[in-house]
Coordinates of C-alpha atoms and ligand atoms in Angstrom, one line a residue:
M1 CA 91.7 56.0 18.5
K2 CA 95.4 55.2 18.6
K3 CA 96.0 51.8 20.1
I4 CA 97.0 51.2 23.7
N5 CA 97.0 48.7 25.9
W6 CA 95.1 49.1 29.0
P7 CA 95.4 46.9 32.2
K8 CA 93.4 43.7 32.5
H9 CA 89.8 44.1 33.7
A10 CA 90.1 47.5 32.5
I11 CA 86.9 47.2 30.8
L12 CA 84.9 45.4 34.0
V13 CA 86.7 48.6 36.1
I14 CA 85.4 50.9 33.4
A15 CA 81.5 49.3 33.9
I16 CA 81.7 49.4 37.3
I17 CA 82.2 52.8 37.9
A18 CA 80.7 54.3 35.0
T19 CA 77.3 52.4 36.7
W20 CA 77.9 53.3 40.3
L21 CA 78.7 56.8 39.4
T22 CA 75.6 56.8 37.1
T23 CA 73.5 55.4 40.1
Y24 CA 74.5 57.5 42.3
I25 CA 74.0 61.0 40.2
G26 CA 70.2 59.4 39.3
Y27 CA 69.8 58.9 42.9
K28 CA 70.6 62.9 43.4
T29 CA 68.6 64.1 40.4
S30 CA 65.7 61.9 39.9
F31 CA 64.5 60.9 43.6
S32 CA 64.2 63.5 46.6
L33 CA 65.6 61.3 49.2
K34 CA 66.3 62.6 52.5
I35 CA 69.6 62.6 53.6
D36 CA 70.3 64.2 57.5
N37 CA 74.0 63.6 57.8
V38 CA 77.2 63.3 56.1
M39 CA 77.0 59.5 57.2
Q40 CA 73.8 59.4 55.6
E41 CA 75.4 60.5 52.2
F42 CA 78.1 58.2 52.3
I43 CA 75.7 55.2 52.9
L44 CA 74.0 56.4 49.8
F45 CA 77.3 57.0 47.5
M46 CA 79.0 53.7 48.4
N47 CA 75.6 51.7 48.3
P48 CA 75.4 50.6 44.9
L49 CA 78.6 49.0 44.9
S50 CA 78.4 45.9 46.5
F51 CA 76.0 45.0 44.1
L52 CA 77.3 46.4 41.0
L53 CA 81.3 44.0 42.0
F54 CA 79.3 41.2 42.4
V55 CA 77.1 40.9 39.5
Y56 CA 79.5 42.1 36.9
G57 CA 82.1 40.1 38.8
A58 CA 80.7 37.7 37.1
T59 CA 82.7 38.2 34.3
L60 CA 85.8 36.6 35.8
F61 CA 84.3 33.2 35.4
I62 CA 83.3 33.7 31.6
K63 CA 86.4 32.3 29.1
T64 CA 85.5 34.1 25.9
T65 CA 86.1 38.0 25.5
K66 CA 83.4 38.3 23.3
K67 CA 80.6 36.7 25.3
R68 CA 82.3 38.8 28.7
N69 CA 81.5 41.7 26.4
I70 CA 77.9 40.9 26.2
Y71 CA 77.7 40.3 29.8
L72 CA 78.7 43.3 30.6
F73 CA 76.9 45.5 28.4
S74 CA 74.0 43.7 29.5
V75 CA 74.1 44.6 32.9
S76 CA 74.9 47.8 32.2
L77 CA 71.6 47.8 30.0
I78 CA 69.3 46.3 32.7
T79 CA 70.7 48.1 35.5
S80 CA 70.0 51.5 33.3
I81 CA 66.5 50.5 32.7
I82 CA 65.9 49.6 36.3
M83 CA 67.5 53.1 37.5
F84 CA 65.1 54.6 34.2
S85 CA 61.6 52.8 35.1
N86 CA 62.0 53.6 39.0
A87 CA 62.5 57.5 38.1
V88 CA 59.7 57.5 36.1
F89 CA 57.6 55.6 38.4
Y90 CA 58.7 58.0 41.3
R91 CA 57.7 61.1 39.3
F92 CA 53.9 59.5 39.6
F93 CA 54.0 57.7 42.9
S94 CA 57.0 59.1 45.1
D95 CA 57.7 55.7 45.5
F96 CA 59.7 53.2 44.3
I97 CA 58.7 50.1 42.4
T98 CA 57.4 47.0 44.6
L99 CA 56.6 43.8 42.6
P100 CA 52.8 43.6 44.1
V101 CA 52.4 47.0 42.3
L102 CA 53.0 45.7 39.0
F103 CA 50.9 42.5 39.6
Q104 CA 47.7 45.0 41.2
T105 CA 45.6 45.1 38.2
S106 CA 44.1 48.2 39.4
N107 CA 47.0 49.9 39.3
F108 CA 48.4 49.3 35.8
G109 CA 45.6 51.5 34.3
D110 CA 47.2 54.4 35.9
L111 CA 50.5 52.8 35.4
S112 CA 50.4 53.0 31.5
S113 CA 48.8 55.9 30.8
S114 CA 51.0 57.6 32.9
V115 CA 54.3 56.0 32.2
F116 CA 54.7 57.9 28.8
A117 CA 53.5 61.5 30.6
N118 CA 55.9 60.6 33.1
M119 CA 59.3 60.4 31.1
H120 CA 61.6 63.1 30.6
V121 CA 64.3 63.8 27.2
T122 CA 66.7 63.8 30.3
D123 CA 66.1 60.5 31.6
I124 CA 68.5 59.3 28.6
F125 CA 71.2 60.2 31.1
F126 CA 70.2 56.9 32.9
F127 CA 71.9 55.1 30.0
T128 CA 75.2 57.1 30.1
D129 CA 76.8 54.0 31.2
V130 CA 75.6 51.8 28.5
V131 CA 77.3 54.3 26.4
I132 CA 80.1 54.5 28.1
V133 CA 80.5 49.9 28.5
G134 CA 80.2 49.9 24.7
L135 CA 82.8 52.4 23.8
A136 CA 85.4 50.9 26.1
I137 CA 84.1 47.2 24.8
K138 CA 85.0 48.9 21.1
F139 CA 88.4 50.7 22.2
V140 CA 89.7 49.1 25.4
N141 CA 92.5 46.9 24.5
E142 CA 93.3 44.9 27.6
A143 CA 95.8 42.9 28.7
Q144 CA 94.8 39.1 29.0
T145 CA 95.7 36.9 32.5
S146 CA 97.1 33.6 33.1
T147 CA 94.8 31.0 34.3
S148 CA 96.6 30.7 37.8
Q149 CA 96.1 34.4 38.4
R150 CA 93.3 34.6 37.6
K151 CA 91.8 32.6 40.5
I152 CA 93.6 34.3 42.9
G153 CA 92.9 37.4 41.9
R154 CA 88.7 36.0 41.9
K155 CA 89.1 35.0 44.8
L156 CA 90.6 38.6 45.9
Y157 CA 87.9 40.4 44.4
F158 CA 85.2 39.0 45.9
V159 CA 86.3 39.2 49.3
V160 CA 86.3 42.9 48.9
A161 CA 83.1 42.7 46.9
A162 CA 81.5 41.2 50.1
T163 CA 83.5 43.3 53.0
I164 CA 82.3 46.4 51.1
L165 CA 78.9 44.6 51.4
M166 CA 79.3 44.0 55.0
V167 CA 80.6 47.6 55.4
N168 CA 77.5 48.9 53.6
L169 CA 74.8 46.8 55.8
G170 CA 76.7 47.6 59.1
L171 CA 76.6 51.3 58.2
S172 CA 72.8 50.7 57.4
E173 CA 71.8 49.2 60.5
A174 CA 74.0 51.8 62.6
Q175 CA 71.7 54.7 61.4
R176 CA 68.6 52.5 61.2
P177 CA 68.2 49.7 63.6
Q178 CA 66.2 46.8 62.1
L179 CA 66.5 48.1 58.6
L180 CA 66.0 44.4 57.2
T181 CA 64.2 43.1 59.8
R182 CA 61.2 45.5 60.0
S183 CA 61.5 47.0 56.1
F184 CA 59.5 49.7 57.0
D185 CA 59.8 51.9 54.2
R186 CA 61.1 52.1 50.7
E187 CA 63.0 55.0 50.8
L188 CA 64.9 53.8 53.5
L189 CA 65.8 50.6 52.3
V190 CA 66.7 52.6 48.6
K191 CA 69.0 54.9 50.6
N192 CA 70.8 52.1 52.7
I193 CA 70.8 49.4 50.8
G194 CA 70.5 50.9 47.6
T195 CA 68.3 50.3 44.6
Y196 CA 69.6 47.0 42.8
N197 CA 69.7 45.6 46.7
Y198 CA 66.3 46.7 47.4
H199 CA 65.0 44.8 44.4
I200 CA 66.6 41.4 45.3
Y201 CA 65.0 42.1 48.8
D202 CA 61.5 42.9 47.5
L203 CA 61.7 39.6 45.0
F204 CA 62.8 37.5 48.2
I205 CA 60.0 38.7 49.9
Q206 CA 57.5 38.6 47.6
S207 CA 58.1 35.2 46.0
K208 CA 58.2 33.6 49.6
T209 CA 54.6 35.0 50.0
H210 CA 53.6 34.0 46.6
A211 CA 54.9 30.3 47.4
Q212 CA 52.4 30.3 50.4
R213 CA 49.7 31.9 48.7
A214 CA 49.7 29.6 45.7
L215 CA 49.4 26.3 47.7
A216 CA 45.9 27.5 49.7
D217 CA 42.8 26.3 47.6
G218 CA 40.2 27.6 50.5
S219 CA 39.5 24.5 52.0
E220 CA 41.1 25.6 55.0
L221 CA 38.4 28.3 55.2
T222 CA 35.6 25.8 56.7
E223 CA 37.7 25.1 59.6
V224 CA 38.9 28.7 60.2
A225 CA 35.1 29.7 59.9
N226 CA 33.6 27.4 62.5
Y227 CA 36.4 28.5 64.9
I228 CA 35.6 32.1 64.4
N229 CA 31.2 31.7 64.4
A230 CA 32.4 29.6 67.5
N231 CA 33.7 33.1 69.3
Y232 CA 31.0 35.7 67.9
A233 CA 29.4 37.4 70.3
E234 CA 26.2 39.2 69.7
P235 CA 26.0 42.9 70.0
N236 CA 24.6 44.6 73.0
P237 CA 21.2 45.5 71.9
E238 CA 21.4 48.8 73.8
M239 CA 24.7 50.0 72.0
F240 CA 24.1 48.5 68.6
G241 CA 23.7 51.8 66.4
A242 CA 24.2 54.5 69.0
A243 CA 26.3 56.1 66.8
K244 CA 24.8 54.8 63.9
G245 CA 25.5 57.7 60.5
R246 CA 28.0 59.4 62.4
N247 CA 31.6 60.1 61.2
V248 CA 34.3 58.4 63.0
I249 CA 37.2 59.8 63.9
F250 CA 40.1 57.2 65.0
V251 CA 43.3 58.7 66.7
S252 CA 46.2 56.3 66.6
L253 CA 48.2 57.4 69.3
E254 CA 52.0 57.0 69.0
S255 CA 53.7 54.6 71.8
L256 CA 50.8 55.3 74.4
Q257 CA 51.0 53.5 77.0
S258 CA 48.2 53.4 79.9
F259 CA 50.3 53.7 82.7
V260 CA 50.8 57.6 82.1
I261 CA 46.8 57.8 82.0
N262 CA 45.5 59.0 85.5
N263 CA 49.4 59.5 86.8
D264 CA 51.5 61.7 87.4
M265 CA 55.3 62.6 87.2
K266 CA 57.1 64.0 90.0
G267 CA 53.6 66.1 90.3
H268 CA 53.2 67.0 87.1
E269 CA 49.8 65.7 85.3
I270 CA 51.2 63.7 82.1
T271 CA 47.9 63.8 80.0
P272 CA 45.7 66.3 81.3
F273 CA 43.8 66.6 78.2
L274 CA 42.9 62.5 78.6
N275 CA 42.2 62.3 82.1
S276 CA 39.7 65.0 82.2
L277 CA 38.0 62.6 79.2
T278 CA 38.5 59.3 81.3
K279 CA 35.9 61.1 83.9
D280 CA 33.5 62.6 80.7
P281 CA 30.2 61.2 80.6
D282 CA 30.3 61.0 77.0
T283 CA 33.4 58.9 77.4
F284 CA 33.9 55.3 77.3
Y285 CA 37.7 54.8 78.7
F286 CA 39.0 51.6 78.7
N287 CA 41.8 50.7 81.3
N288 CA 42.2 47.1 80.7
F289 CA 43.1 47.3 77.2
Y290 CA 46.3 45.8 75.4
H291 CA 48.0 46.4 71.8
Q292 CA 48.4 43.4 70.2
T293 CA 51.4 44.4 67.6
G294 CA 54.4 42.7 66.3
L295 CA 57.2 43.9 64.5
G296 CA 54.9 46.2 62.2
K297 CA 54.4 48.3 65.3
T298 CA 51.9 51.3 64.1
S299 CA 51.1 49.4 60.8
D300 CA 49.9 46.5 62.5
S301 CA 48.0 48.4 64.9
E302 CA 46.3 49.5 61.7
F303 CA 45.9 46.4 60.6
I304 CA 44.2 44.8 63.6
V305 CA 41.9 47.4 63.6
E306 CA 41.1 47.3 60.1
N307 CA 40.7 43.9 59.9
S308 CA 40.8 42.2 64.0
L309 CA 43.3 39.7 62.1
Y310 CA 46.8 39.5 63.9
G311 CA 50.1 40.9 62.0
R312 CA 52.6 38.2 61.2
N313 CA 55.2 36.7 63.2
G314 CA 58.2 37.9 61.2
G315 CA 58.2 41.1 59.3
A316 CA 55.4 44.0 58.5
V317 CA 52.2 42.3 57.5
F318 CA 52.0 45.8 55.4
F319 CA 55.3 44.8 53.4
T320 CA 54.4 40.7 53.0
N321 CA 51.2 40.9 52.1
S322 CA 49.9 43.9 51.0
G323 CA 48.9 42.3 47.6
N324 CA 46.0 40.1 49.5
T325 CA 42.2 40.5 49.6
Y326 CA 40.9 42.0 52.7
N327 CA 37.8 42.6 54.4
S328 CA 38.3 45.6 56.1
M329 CA 36.8 47.7 58.0
S330 CA 37.2 50.9 55.8
E331 CA 35.7 48.6 53.0
K332 CA 32.6 48.1 55.4
L333 CA 32.4 51.4 55.6
G334 CA 32.9 52.1 52.3
D335 CA 29.9 49.6 51.1
N336 CA 27.6 51.7 53.9
G337 CA 27.9 54.9 52.1
Y338 CA 31.1 56.2 54.3
F339 CA 34.1 58.0 52.7
T340 CA 37.2 56.5 54.0
S341 CA 40.6 57.8 54.6
V342 CA 43.7 58.2 56.8
M343 CA 45.9 61.3 57.5
H344 CA 49.3 61.2 58.4
A345 CA 52.4 63.5 57.5
N346 CA 54.7 61.2 56.4
N347 CA 56.0 59.9 53.6
R348 CA 53.4 57.6 51.9
S349 CA 55.4 54.7 51.3
F350 CA 56.4 54.2 54.8
W351 CA 55.1 50.8 56.2
N352 CA 54.1 50.4 52.2
R353 CA 51.1 52.3 53.2
D354 CA 50.5 53.6 49.7
I355 CA 50.1 49.9 48.4
M356 CA 48.5 48.6 51.4
Y357 CA 46.0 51.3 51.8
Q358 CA 44.8 50.3 48.4
A359 CA 44.4 46.3 49.5
L360 CA 42.4 47.9 52.2
K361 CA 40.0 49.6 50.2
I362 CA 40.3 53.4 51.8
D363 CA 39.7 56.1 49.4
K364 CA 42.3 58.3 50.2
F365 CA 45.6 58.9 52.0
Y366 CA 46.2 62.2 53.3
D367 CA 50.3 62.1 53.2
V368 CA 52.7 64.4 53.8
E369 CA 52.4 66.3 50.5
S370 CA 48.6 67.5 51.8
Y371 CA 49.9 69.3 54.7
E372 CA 51.8 72.5 54.9
I373 CA 54.7 71.9 56.9
G374 CA 56.4 75.3 58.1
E375 CA 58.8 77.1 60.2
G376 CA 59.3 75.3 63.4
D377 CA 56.7 72.8 62.9
A378 CA 58.6 69.9 62.4
V379 CA 60.4 67.9 64.9
N380 CA 62.1 64.4 65.9
W381 CA 60.1 62.3 62.9
G382 CA 57.9 65.0 61.2
M383 CA 55.1 67.3 61.6
K384 CA 54.4 67.9 64.8
D385 CA 51.4 66.8 66.3
I386 CA 49.2 70.0 66.8
P387 CA 49.9 71.1 63.4
F388 CA 49.2 68.5 62.2
V389 CA 45.6 68.1 64.0
E390 CA 44.9 72.0 62.9
Q391 CA 45.7 71.2 59.3
S392 CA 43.7 67.8 59.2
V393 CA 40.5 69.2 60.8
E394 CA 40.4 71.5 58.3
M395 CA 40.9 69.0 55.4
M396 CA 37.8 66.9 57.1
K397 CA 35.9 70.1 56.6
E398 CA 36.0 69.5 52.8
M399 CA 35.3 65.6 53.5
P400 CA 32.0 64.0 51.9
Q401 CA 30.4 63.0 54.9
P402 CA 29.4 60.7 57.0
F403 CA 33.4 59.7 56.7
S404 CA 35.7 58.0 58.5
T405 CA 39.3 58.7 58.5
R406 CA 42.2 58.1 60.9
L407 CA 44.7 59.9 62.2
I408 CA 48.1 59.2 63.0
T409 CA 50.3 60.8 65.6
L410 CA 53.8 61.0 65.0
T411 CA 55.8 63.2 67.9
N412 CA 55.7 60.8 70.2
H413 CA 57.6 58.6 68.9
H414 CA 61.1 57.4 69.7
P415 CA 63.8 58.8 70.7
F416 CA 60.8 61.2 72.2
T417 CA 62.6 64.5 71.2
L418 CA 60.7 67.9 71.5
D419 CA 61.7 71.8 71.2
E420 CA 62.1 73.6 74.0
E421 CA 59.1 76.0 73.5
D422 CA 56.7 72.9 73.2
M423 CA 58.1 71.2 76.8
M424 CA 55.3 72.1 79.1
I425 CA 57.0 69.8 81.7
P426 CA 60.2 68.7 82.7
A427 CA 61.8 65.5 81.9
Y428 CA 62.1 63.1 84.5
D429 CA 65.7 61.8 85.9
S430 CA 66.4 58.3 85.3
N431 CA 68.9 56.7 84.0
S432 CA 67.1 56.2 80.6
R433 CA 67.1 59.5 78.6
T434 CA 63.9 58.1 76.7
L435 CA 62.1 57.5 79.2
N436 CA 63.0 60.7 80.5
Q437 CA 61.5 62.3 77.7
Y438 CA 58.8 60.3 77.0
F439 CA 56.9 61.9 79.5
Q440 CA 57.2 64.9 77.6
T441 CA 56.3 64.6 74.7
V442 CA 53.4 62.7 75.9
R443 CA 52.6 65.4 77.7
Y444 CA 52.6 67.3 74.0
M445 CA 50.4 65.1 72.8
D446 CA 47.9 65.1 75.1
E447 CA 47.9 69.1 74.5
S448 CA 47.1 68.3 70.6
I449 CA 44.2 65.9 71.4
K450 CA 42.8 68.5 73.5
V451 CA 43.4 71.3 69.7
L452 CA 41.8 68.6 67.9
F453 CA 38.6 68.2 70.2
N454 CA 38.5 71.8 70.4
N455 CA 38.9 72.8 66.6
L456 CA 36.3 69.8 65.4
K457 CA 33.9 71.9 67.9
E458 CA 34.6 75.1 66.2
S459 CA 34.4 73.2 62.6
G460 CA 30.7 72.1 63.5
L461 CA 31.8 68.2 62.7
Y462 CA 32.4 67.2 66.2
D463 CA 28.1 66.7 67.3
N464 CA 27.7 64.5 64.5
S465 CA 30.6 62.2 65.3
I466 CA 32.4 59.6 67.6
I467 CA 36.2 60.1 68.1
V468 CA 37.9 56.4 68.4
M469 CA 41.6 56.6 70.1
Y470 CA 43.8 54.1 70.9
G471 CA 47.5 53.9 71.7
D472 CA 49.3 52.0 68.9
H473 CA 52.1 49.8 70.6
Y474 CA 54.3 50.6 73.2
G475 CA 56.5 53.5 73.4
I476 CA 59.2 52.2 76.6
S477 CA 60.7 48.8 75.8
E478 CA 61.9 46.4 78.2
N479 CA 65.4 47.6 77.5
H480 CA 64.2 50.5 79.9
N481 CA 62.7 48.0 82.5
K482 CA 65.4 49.5 85.0
A483 CA 64.0 53.3 84.6
M484 CA 61.0 52.1 84.6
G485 CA 61.3 50.0 87.8
M486 CA 62.4 53.6 89.3
Y487 CA 59.2 55.4 88.1
L488 CA 56.7 52.6 89.0
E489 CA 58.9 51.8 92.5
K490 CA 59.0 48.4 91.8
E491 CA 61.2 45.5 90.2
I492 CA 60.1 45.1 86.5
T493 CA 59.2 41.4 86.1
P494 CA 58.2 39.6 82.9
F495 CA 54.3 39.7 84.6
D496 CA 54.8 43.3 84.6
N497 CA 56.3 43.2 81.2
V498 CA 53.0 42.2 80.0
E499 CA 50.6 44.2 81.7
L500 CA 53.0 47.4 80.7
Q501 CA 51.4 46.5 77.1
K502 CA 48.1 48.2 78.0
V503 CA 47.5 50.9 76.1
P504 CA 44.6 53.7 76.3
L505 CA 41.3 53.2 74.5
F506 CA 38.8 56.0 74.4
I507 CA 35.1 55.8 72.6
H508 CA 33.7 59.3 72.6
I509 CA 30.0 59.8 71.6
P510 CA 29.2 63.8 72.0
G511 CA 26.3 64.0 73.6
Y512 CA 25.8 60.1 75.0
G513 CA 25.9 61.3 78.4
K514 CA 26.3 57.4 80.0
G515 CA 29.7 57.0 79.4
E516 CA 32.0 55.2 82.1
V517 CA 35.5 53.9 83.1
S518 CA 35.0 50.2 81.6
D519 CA 38.1 47.3 83.2
E520 CA 36.7 44.9 80.5
L521 CA 39.6 42.9 79.3
A522 CA 40.1 43.8 75.8
G523 CA 42.5 44.4 73.2
Q524 CA 42.8 46.0 69.5
M525 CA 41.5 42.9 68.2
D526 CA 38.3 44.2 69.4
V527 CA 38.1 47.5 68.0
K528 CA 36.5 46.7 64.4
P529 CA 33.3 44.8 65.6
T530 CA 32.9 47.3 68.5
V531 CA 33.0 50.5 66.5
L532 CA 31.0 48.7 63.3
H533 CA 28.2 47.6 66.0
L534 CA 28.4 51.2 66.8
L535 CA 27.5 52.6 63.6
G536 CA 24.5 49.9 63.5
I537 CA 26.9 47.2 61.1
D538 CA 26.8 43.6 61.5
T539 CA 29.8 41.5 61.6
K540 CA 28.4 38.0 61.9
E541 CA 29.7 37.0 58.6
D542 CA 33.2 38.6 59.0
M543 CA 36.5 36.6 59.5
Q544 CA 37.4 38.1 62.7
M545 CA 39.3 37.2 65.7
G546 CA 37.7 40.2 67.8
S547 CA 34.6 40.6 69.3
D548 CA 32.6 43.5 70.5
I549 CA 33.5 45.0 73.5
F550 CA 30.2 45.9 74.9
S551 CA 28.6 42.4 74.1
P552 CA 27.5 40.7 77.0
D553 CA 29.5 37.5 75.7
H554 CA 32.5 39.7 74.8
E555 CA 35.4 37.0 76.3
P556 CA 38.2 38.9 78.3
F557 CA 40.9 36.7 76.9
V558 CA 43.5 38.7 74.7
I559 CA 46.3 37.4 72.9
F560 CA 49.6 39.1 71.9
R561 CA 51.8 38.3 68.3
D562 CA 54.1 36.7 70.3
G563 CA 52.4 34.0 71.9
R564 CA 52.1 35.8 75.4
F565 CA 48.6 36.2 76.7
V566 CA 45.9 37.3 79.4
T567 CA 42.7 35.9 81.0
E568 CA 40.6 37.0 83.9
N569 CA 43.0 35.4 86.2
T570 CA 46.0 34.8 84.9
I571 CA 49.2 35.6 82.5
Y572 CA 50.6 33.6 80.6
A573 CA 54.4 34.8 79.5
H574 CA 57.3 32.9 78.7
E575 CA 56.4 29.7 79.3
V576 CA 55.3 30.9 82.6
C577 CA 51.9 31.0 84.1
Y578 CA 51.2 34.0 86.6
D579 CA 48.3 34.5 89.1
K580 CA 46.8 38.4 88.0
K581 CA 46.6 38.9 91.2
T582 CA 50.0 38.2 93.1
G583 CA 51.6 38.8 90.1
E584 CA 53.3 35.3 91.3
P585 CA 54.2 32.1 88.9
T586 CA 51.1 30.0 89.6
D587 CA 49.9 26.2 88.7
S588 CA 50.4 25.9 84.7
G589 CA 46.9 24.3 85.0
A590 CA 45.8 27.6 85.1
C591 CA 47.0 28.2 82.0
E592 CA 47.0 25.3 80.2
P593 CA 43.2 25.4 78.5
Y594 CA 44.2 29.3 76.7
I595 CA 47.7 27.9 75.6
E596 CA 46.1 25.9 72.9
R597 CA 43.7 28.3 72.2
A598 CA 46.1 31.3 71.6
T599 CA 48.3 28.9 69.5
T600 CA 44.9 27.9 67.1
E601 CA 43.7 31.6 67.1
L602 CA 47.4 32.8 66.2
G603 CA 47.4 29.5 63.7
Y604 CA 44.0 30.7 61.8
S605 CA 44.9 34.2 61.4
D606 CA 48.2 33.1 59.9
L607 CA 46.5 30.8 57.9
I608 CA 43.9 33.6 56.7
I609 CA 47.2 35.9 56.0
N610 CA 49.5 33.3 54.1
G611 CA 46.8 31.7 52.4
D612 CA 45.4 35.1 51.2
L613 CA 42.2 32.8 52.2
L614 CA 39.8 35.9 52.0
R615 CA 40.2 35.9 48.3
F616 CA 38.0 32.8 48.3
T617 CA 35.2 34.4 50.3
E618 CA 35.0 37.0 48.2
E619 CA 34.7 34.7 45.1
D620 CA 31.5 33.1 46.8
Q621 CA 29.8 36.7 47.3
Ligands
GP9_182 C1 55.7 56.3 60.7 C2 54.8 56.0 61.8 C3 55.9 55.4 63.1 O1 54.5 56.9 59.7 O2 53.7 55.5 62.0 O3 56.2 54.2 63.1 P1 56.5 53.1 63.8 O4 57.9 53.1 64.0 O5 55.9 53.4 65.7 O6 55.8 51.8 63.8
MN183 MN1 53.4 53.8 66.0

């Protein structure tokens, strides 16, 4: 090659462009990232850039050419190894690497045996940039800069890099609000902030978790156990074992709030099937039941139902503490001969479910790959609920019995969109499109539950099963208070906002005949002990915050993740104590004794999770 004089920093520019393009082409060829619009494609294209500018940019601080070149070459090599490893991992797990997966020993067996099988010759492509950088170092003869030039240029360079990062984050936030605070999906993270930034983010979250865990030694456990024992509620002898040996079919009713049950919207019944269930002699319908989720939304509801513990205050516990030891309902059911699973037609990495389900000892996850999504079967976030339940029942027929499964519905999810042919009632006409459409998607979900019941009956599974259905969290946020006020014909106060956190709970026991509408004040925390007791499984030794709703000792006290709470006579919200009957602020003395209890209980739950304390109970056993 003829020696030409290249501009200063030519190698740096070549390295950045080479790695940038290699990464982008890698995205397109090795991962199936769903891109819905041009903006998402643009974000995907730009997302490696800010990271590469920063990391490669460190060469601007290195004085000698030799060291600079070694650094550039190493960066290109490391980024290539990261992309290559993710590609190989993705072929097997349809997911990106997260640190806990590398540390979970149970995964390692799978990993090492499949790593080689999943390498392709074409993966050499990932190292294209390394070759390019190598050649550039060898053949490019770049001009040198003076020290003063260097300083000005450097500043400008990092301002540009930071600007690109900001633009990237801004566009991502617009596409996916709360992407980083809720961290709901690795695929979304990679699509929006890029693989490299994602790994830094993952490292940050995981190291925070590890530090807290390292400081715990199990001595806190006694205090927590004392609190839990003191609140234990003896099962109701009449209900204990009432459904012994039966299959359990949980249904997580997406975004379903109680205000629609036995209610109408301009004369249209919103949930005709669920309404009929409230009057059904085989059903217990709980109309004074609250969700207790935080930022982790659906995943928090799953966490609560599985563990009878609170999710985390910030971020989703499914992400932050998937490496913990738990004593989950699924594990207990497994120990009692049950085959346990979750059925949900979404990608497996969403909410980190694939990893967390291993920690919860769930035998199988029927994710989107288990479903056939035909023409017209998808809307909004994915598969429609009706084909979803139809195919789920088909798969249930094949499960070893007794089984426990959790169907997670999806159609009634924000922004509540529906195909014309699935609209069974008209939209509402407030100023909130969200609320207007909500009634229609709820109506559709109700229909899917009817299909579920019919298909279970046809399959022969119905008689030997119980069906436990609950709303996972609110669907209409406080941003829509005005429209909500119009529908409910009242002004929505902080008191009403607490009341609107009521979600339905149905426990349907075919053939039972003594069901009723119960106004026992309860929350999602209570589901685990209630259901286990129905199956005749003891929970006396369990580290759980809830208690059996059927128990005569069940305490009517529900604490929200954010510290608000509900008692028999009061509601406490934003430091105001409300009288439950009038909805008006009342003497704070009425709430006082519970304020401390709420703080203590949330604190103990956090202690268990942050310190991974249940690992110490396992060691005891
Ligand atoms: C995603 C579904 C919805 O798989 O569970 O999650 P959400 O946004 O409701 O937490
Ligand atoms: Mn949800």
